[in-house]
Amino acid sequence: MPALFPSGKKKFLHNLCCNLARFFISSKPLVILEAYTPFHLEHFKHVIHLLSEMDEYNIVVITPNGKDLNELKNVQAYKTINEYPIYKKADAFISTDYNKIPHWFSCPTIYFGHGIGPKLDYVARDELLEFDFVFSPYRPAYELQIQNLPKERVIPVGLPILEDKSSRQQEIIEFYQFDGSKPLIIYAPSWCSDTTKISDIKTILAFLSTKKQFNIVVSPHPLLFDKNRCKGEDFFKNNNKIKLLHINTPESQFTTLDLVKASDIVISDISSILFEAMALKKNVLLDGNKDLYEHCNALKIYDEIIKFCPVPCWNNNEDLTIEHAIELDTLSKQRELFINNYLFNSGNASKIFIQQLSEILKHG
């Protein structure tokens, strides 16, 4: 058997079942979208809805929390790849992460870069070589990726999630019982595998807790809630200094992007959300974590954005950087020039995503 089927018994069985099933099921191309976390799924949702409306494809979504997607036309969700029926022949497989590609699939594979934070130590890892194509969202990532892959395999696409213009502002105000006349500040710290590079979150929270004239929501990266991934550090529980702040947990009904869309000021570090906020024309402040940019090989980008993303003095409760930014935003043009050069296909990424997918399917 190994000599006859060197790619494995499961691949042989998959191909056999698929060939038989094609006599009885839809002949539309079948596209598998894999998103292992709810956060990653959000980056696919706008594309999924557009593909569903087109009625030209069958779409399978592999994600732990995609039950509601089954209500869409031509869309079916499975919690894991192991639940995916072996008789269904995939025509393209697209993943948001460097997870191992199922070895029995015989179709084009695509890595979809799902964020635009400049973690340049991550965007061109060796695992990228396992994919046939890369959908790249922003210029610095693209420039690194084409050093390791043939240029024709790395496609500038952009970030489709930014095209969903829906707003949940009123829901957010009502949920948190906010005074709607106060500006809304969102602080979104990110996680790092080297925990010594995580921002000084507790000092920043203590500073923000003194700003009673604002509505403030802290929306951390989900891994910041996992003490095992933060060397036992508990940033948000049993901290009397943050009683006046609202913490948006991974179980919340609001994504960080929902909060950003409703915000007046966004504060972050190297997180994609900082750059997404710029793309949404939000007023943005840095938390000043230069070490994290250095760790991610992105010092050049830090040196550029520090010119138009001020950093409050977190140890000084009298600092008025936030107040001045609320009163008069004098840096919006500089942010706009930067993000327009940084992000691919702003406002048009979903269309480009689907066009490029169609081309890949056409040529097999």
Coordinates of C-alpha atoms in Angstrom, one line a residue:
M1 CA 0.0 0.0 0.0
P2 CA 2.7 2.6 0.8
A3 CA 4.2 2.1 -2.7
L4 CA 0.8 2.5 -4.4
F5 CA -0.3 5.5 -2.3
P6 CA 2.8 7.4 -1.1
S7 CA 0.7 10.4 0.0
G8 CA -1.2 8.3 2.5
K9 CA -4.3 6.1 2.6
K10 CA -6.5 9.0 3.7
K11 CA -5.5 11.1 0.7
F12 CA -6.3 8.2 -1.6
L13 CA -9.7 7.5 0.1
H14 CA -10.5 11.3 0.1
N15 CA -9.8 11.5 -3.7
L16 CA -11.8 8.4 -4.4
C17 CA -14.8 9.5 -2.4
C18 CA -14.7 13.0 -3.9
N19 CA -14.7 11.6 -7.5
L20 CA -17.7 9.5 -6.8
A21 CA -19.5 12.2 -4.9
R22 CA -19.1 14.7 -7.8
F23 CA -21.7 12.6 -9.7
F24 CA -24.4 13.5 -7.1
I25 CA -23.6 16.8 -5.5
S26 CA -23.2 20.4 -6.6
S27 CA -20.6 21.2 -9.2
K28 CA -19.9 24.6 -7.8
P29 CA -16.3 25.2 -6.6
L30 CA -15.9 24.4 -2.9
V31 CA -13.8 26.8 -0.9
I32 CA -12.6 26.0 2.6
L33 CA -11.9 28.8 5.0
E34 CA -10.1 27.9 8.2
A35 CA -10.2 30.2 11.3
Y36 CA -9.3 28.5 14.5
T37 CA -10.3 31.4 16.8
P38 CA -13.3 33.7 16.9
F39 CA -10.9 36.7 16.3
H40 CA -9.6 35.1 13.1
L41 CA -13.2 34.3 11.9
E42 CA -14.1 38.0 12.1
H43 CA -11.5 38.7 9.4
F44 CA -13.3 36.2 7.1
K45 CA -16.9 37.2 7.8
H46 CA -17.2 40.1 5.2
V47 CA -15.8 37.8 2.5
I48 CA -18.0 34.9 3.5
H49 CA -21.2 37.1 3.2
L50 CA -20.1 38.4 -0.2
L51 CA -19.3 34.9 -1.5
S52 CA -22.7 33.6 -0.2
E53 CA -24.5 36.4 -2.0
M54 CA -22.6 35.7 -5.3
D55 CA -24.1 32.1 -5.3
E56 CA -21.1 30.9 -7.4
Y57 CA -19.3 28.9 -4.7
N58 CA -20.0 26.4 -1.9
I59 CA -18.2 27.6 1.2
V60 CA -17.1 25.5 4.2
V61 CA -15.8 27.3 7.3
I62 CA -13.7 25.5 9.8
T63 CA -14.1 27.4 13.1
P64 CA -15.1 26.5 16.7
N65 CA -17.9 29.1 16.9
G66 CA -19.5 29.3 13.4
K67 CA -22.9 27.8 14.0
D68 CA -24.7 31.0 12.8
L69 CA -22.9 30.8 9.5
N70 CA -25.0 27.8 8.5
E71 CA -27.9 30.1 8.0
L72 CA -26.2 31.7 5.0
K73 CA -26.8 30.4 1.5
N74 CA -24.1 27.9 0.3
V75 CA -22.2 28.1 3.6
Q76 CA -21.6 25.2 6.0
A77 CA -19.5 25.4 9.2
Y78 CA -17.6 22.6 11.0
K79 CA -15.9 23.0 14.4
T80 CA -12.8 21.1 13.4
I81 CA -11.2 19.8 10.2
N82 CA -11.8 16.2 11.5
E83 CA -15.6 16.8 11.1
Y84 CA -15.2 17.7 7.5
P85 CA -16.7 15.0 5.3
I86 CA -14.1 13.0 3.4
Y87 CA -16.2 12.8 0.3
K88 CA -16.2 16.6 -0.2
K89 CA -13.6 17.7 -2.7
A90 CA -12.1 21.1 -1.9
D91 CA -11.1 23.4 -4.7
A92 CA -9.2 25.8 -2.5
F93 CA -8.1 25.8 1.1
I94 CA -7.5 29.2 2.9
S95 CA -6.2 29.5 6.4
T96 CA -5.6 32.5 8.7
D97 CA -2.8 30.7 10.6
Y98 CA 0.3 28.6 10.1
N99 CA -1.5 25.4 11.1
K100 CA -0.6 22.2 9.3
I101 CA -2.4 21.9 6.0
P102 CA -4.5 18.7 5.8
H103 CA -2.2 16.3 3.8
W104 CA -5.1 14.7 2.0
F105 CA -6.3 17.9 0.3
S106 CA -5.3 18.1 -3.4
C107 CA -6.1 21.7 -4.1
P108 CA -4.4 25.2 -4.1
T109 CA -3.7 26.4 -0.5
I110 CA -3.6 30.0 0.6
Y111 CA -2.3 31.7 3.7
F112 CA -4.5 34.8 4.5
G113 CA -2.6 37.4 6.6
H114 CA -5.3 38.4 9.0
G115 CA -3.8 41.5 10.7
I116 CA -1.7 44.6 9.9
G117 CA 0.3 45.0 13.1
P118 CA 3.9 45.1 12.0
K119 CA 5.0 41.9 13.8
L120 CA 7.6 41.4 11.1
D121 CA 9.3 38.5 12.9
Y122 CA 6.0 36.5 12.3
V123 CA 4.8 37.4 8.8
A124 CA 7.5 35.5 6.8
R125 CA 8.1 32.4 8.9
D126 CA 9.2 29.1 7.3
E127 CA 5.7 27.7 7.6
L128 CA 4.7 30.1 4.8
L129 CA 6.5 28.0 2.3
E130 CA 3.9 25.2 2.8
F131 CA 1.3 27.3 1.1
D132 CA 0.9 27.8 -2.7
F133 CA -0.2 31.4 -2.3
V134 CA -0.2 34.2 0.3
F135 CA -2.8 37.0 0.5
S136 CA -0.8 39.8 2.0
P137 CA -2.6 42.7 3.7
Y138 CA 0.1 45.4 4.1
R139 CA 3.2 46.6 2.4
P140 CA 6.0 45.8 5.0
A141 CA 4.7 42.2 5.3
Y142 CA 4.6 41.8 1.5
E143 CA 8.1 43.1 1.1
L144 CA 9.4 40.5 3.5
Q145 CA 7.3 37.7 2.0
I146 CA 8.5 38.2 -1.6
Q147 CA 12.1 37.7 -0.3
N148 CA 11.2 34.1 0.6
L149 CA 8.6 33.3 -2.0
P150 CA 8.2 33.9 -5.8
K151 CA 6.6 37.2 -6.3
E152 CA 3.7 35.7 -8.3
R153 CA 2.7 33.7 -5.2
V154 CA 2.4 36.7 -2.9
I155 CA -0.7 38.7 -3.7
P156 CA -1.4 42.2 -2.3
V157 CA -5.0 42.0 -1.0
G158 CA -5.6 44.2 2.0
L159 CA -7.9 43.7 5.0
P160 CA -11.5 42.9 4.2
I161 CA -12.7 43.3 7.8
L162 CA -12.3 47.1 7.5
E163 CA -15.1 47.2 4.9
D164 CA -17.8 46.2 7.3
K165 CA -19.2 49.7 8.2
S166 CA -21.8 48.6 10.7
S167 CA -21.7 50.4 14.0
R168 CA -22.7 49.2 17.4
Q169 CA -22.1 52.5 19.1
Q170 CA -25.6 52.8 20.7
E171 CA -25.4 49.2 21.9
I172 CA -22.0 49.8 23.5
I173 CA -23.3 53.0 25.3
E174 CA -26.3 51.1 26.7
F175 CA -24.4 48.0 27.7
Y176 CA -21.8 49.9 29.7
Q177 CA -24.3 52.5 30.8
F178 CA -22.1 55.2 29.6
D179 CA -22.8 58.9 29.6
G180 CA -23.1 59.4 25.8
S181 CA -21.8 63.0 26.1
K182 CA -18.3 61.8 27.2
P183 CA -15.6 60.8 24.7
L184 CA -14.9 57.0 24.4
I185 CA -11.3 55.9 24.9
I186 CA -10.3 52.3 23.9
Y187 CA -7.0 50.9 25.2
A188 CA -6.0 47.6 23.4
P189 CA -2.7 46.1 24.6
S190 CA -1.3 43.1 22.8
W191 CA 0.4 39.9 24.0
C192 CA 4.0 38.8 23.2
S193 CA 5.5 35.4 23.6
D194 CA 8.4 37.1 25.3
T195 CA 6.4 38.4 28.3
T196 CA 9.2 40.9 29.2
K197 CA 8.1 42.8 26.1
I198 CA 4.5 43.2 27.1
S199 CA 3.6 46.8 27.8
D200 CA 3.5 48.2 31.3
I201 CA -0.2 47.5 31.4
K202 CA -0.8 48.1 35.1
T203 CA 0.8 51.6 35.0
I204 CA -1.3 52.5 32.0
L205 CA -4.5 51.2 33.7
A206 CA -3.7 53.2 36.8
F207 CA -3.3 56.4 34.7
L208 CA -6.5 55.8 32.8
S209 CA -8.4 55.2 35.9
T210 CA -7.8 58.8 36.9
K211 CA -9.5 60.1 33.7
K212 CA -13.1 60.2 35.0
Q213 CA -14.2 62.7 32.3
F214 CA -14.0 59.9 29.7
N215 CA -15.7 56.6 29.0
I216 CA -12.9 54.0 28.9
V217 CA -12.9 50.4 27.8
V218 CA -9.8 48.2 28.0
S219 CA -9.9 45.5 25.3
P220 CA -6.8 43.3 25.7
H221 CA -5.5 40.5 23.4
P222 CA -7.2 37.3 24.6
L223 CA -3.9 35.7 25.7
L224 CA -3.4 38.5 28.2
F225 CA -6.2 36.8 30.3
D226 CA -4.3 33.5 30.4
K227 CA -1.9 33.6 33.3
N228 CA -0.2 30.5 32.0
R229 CA 0.8 32.5 28.9
C230 CA 1.9 35.5 30.9
K231 CA 4.2 33.8 33.5
G232 CA 1.6 33.9 36.2
E233 CA 0.8 37.7 35.7
D234 CA -2.8 38.7 36.3
F235 CA -3.3 42.1 34.8
F236 CA -7.0 42.6 35.3
K237 CA -8.3 40.7 38.3
N238 CA -8.0 41.9 41.9
N239 CA -6.7 45.3 40.8
N240 CA -8.3 48.0 42.8
K241 CA -6.9 50.7 40.6
I242 CA -9.0 49.7 37.6
K243 CA -12.4 49.6 39.3
L244 CA -13.6 52.5 37.2
L245 CA -12.5 50.9 33.9
H246 CA -14.5 48.5 31.8
I247 CA -12.6 45.3 30.7
N248 CA -13.8 43.8 27.5
T249 CA -13.2 40.0 27.8
P250 CA -13.0 37.4 25.0
E251 CA -16.5 36.3 26.0
S252 CA -17.9 39.7 25.4
Q253 CA -20.5 40.5 22.8
F254 CA -18.3 43.2 21.4
T255 CA -15.1 42.7 19.4
T256 CA -12.2 45.2 19.8
L257 CA -13.0 46.5 16.3
D258 CA -16.7 47.1 17.4
L259 CA -15.3 49.3 20.2
V260 CA -12.8 51.1 17.9
K261 CA -15.6 52.0 15.5
A262 CA -17.4 53.7 18.3
S263 CA -14.4 55.4 19.8
D264 CA -12.9 58.9 19.9
I265 CA -9.4 57.8 20.8
V266 CA -7.6 54.5 20.4
I267 CA -4.5 53.6 22.4
S268 CA -2.3 50.6 21.6
D269 CA 1.2 49.2 21.0
I270 CA 2.1 47.1 18.0
S271 CA -1.4 45.6 17.8
S272 CA -3.1 45.4 14.4
I273 CA -5.9 47.4 16.0
L274 CA -3.8 50.5 16.2
F275 CA -3.3 50.4 12.4
E276 CA -6.9 49.4 11.8
A277 CA -8.0 52.4 13.8
M278 CA -5.8 54.6 11.5
A279 CA -7.5 53.1 8.5
L280 CA -10.8 54.0 10.0
K281 CA -9.6 57.6 10.5
K282 CA -9.6 57.4 14.3
N283 CA -7.4 59.5 16.5
V284 CA -4.6 57.2 17.7
L285 CA -2.1 57.3 20.5
L286 CA 0.9 55.0 21.1
D287 CA 1.5 53.4 24.5
G288 CA 5.3 53.9 23.9
N289 CA 6.4 50.3 23.9
K290 CA 9.4 50.7 21.7
D291 CA 11.0 47.5 22.9
L292 CA 8.1 45.5 21.5
Y293 CA 8.7 47.0 18.0
E294 CA 12.4 46.2 18.3
H295 CA 11.5 42.6 19.3
C296 CA 9.3 42.3 16.2
N297 CA 11.9 43.8 13.8
A298 CA 9.7 46.8 13.3
L299 CA 11.8 49.7 14.8
K300 CA 11.7 51.5 11.4
I301 CA 7.9 51.6 11.6
Y302 CA 7.9 52.8 15.2
D303 CA 10.2 55.7 14.3
E304 CA 7.8 56.7 11.6
I305 CA 4.5 56.5 13.5
I306 CA 5.9 58.1 16.7
K307 CA 5.8 61.4 14.6
F308 CA 2.0 61.4 14.5
C309 CA 1.0 59.1 17.3
P310 CA 1.8 60.8 20.6
V311 CA 2.7 58.9 23.8
P312 CA 1.2 60.1 27.1
C313 CA 3.5 60.2 30.2
W314 CA 1.9 57.3 32.0
N315 CA 3.6 58.0 35.3
N316 CA 2.3 61.5 35.5
N317 CA -1.4 61.8 36.3
E318 CA -1.3 65.4 35.3
D319 CA -0.4 64.6 31.7
L320 CA -2.9 66.0 29.2
T321 CA -2.0 64.2 26.0
I322 CA -5.4 62.6 25.7
E323 CA -7.2 65.8 26.5
H324 CA -5.2 67.7 23.8
A325 CA -5.9 65.0 21.2
I326 CA -9.6 65.1 22.0
E327 CA -9.7 68.9 21.8
L328 CA -7.8 69.3 18.5
D329 CA -6.5 66.5 16.2
T330 CA -3.6 68.2 14.3
L331 CA -2.1 64.9 13.1
S332 CA -4.9 63.3 11.1
K333 CA -3.3 64.1 7.7
Q334 CA 0.0 62.5 8.6
R335 CA -1.7 59.4 9.8
E336 CA -3.8 59.2 6.6
L337 CA -0.7 59.5 4.4
F338 CA 1.0 56.8 6.3
I339 CA -1.8 54.3 6.3
N340 CA -2.7 54.8 2.7
N341 CA 0.8 53.8 1.8
Y342 CA 1.0 51.0 4.4
L343 CA -2.3 49.2 3.8
F344 CA -3.2 47.5 0.4
N345 CA -6.5 48.2 -1.4
S346 CA -8.2 50.2 1.4
G347 CA -11.9 49.9 0.9
N348 CA -11.6 47.4 -1.9
A349 CA -9.9 44.4 -0.2
S350 CA -12.9 42.0 -0.3
K351 CA -13.3 42.5 -4.1
I352 CA -9.6 41.9 -4.6
F353 CA -9.7 38.8 -2.3
I354 CA -12.6 37.3 -4.4
Q355 CA -11.0 38.2 -7.7
Q356 CA -7.7 36.6 -6.8
L357 CA -9.5 33.5 -5.4
S358 CA -11.4 33.2 -8.7
E359 CA -8.1 33.4 -10.7
I360 CA -6.5 30.7 -8.5
L361 CA -9.5 28.4 -9.0
K362 CA -9.6 29.0 -12.7
H363 CA -6.0 27.9 -13.1
G364 CA -6.1 25.1 -10.5

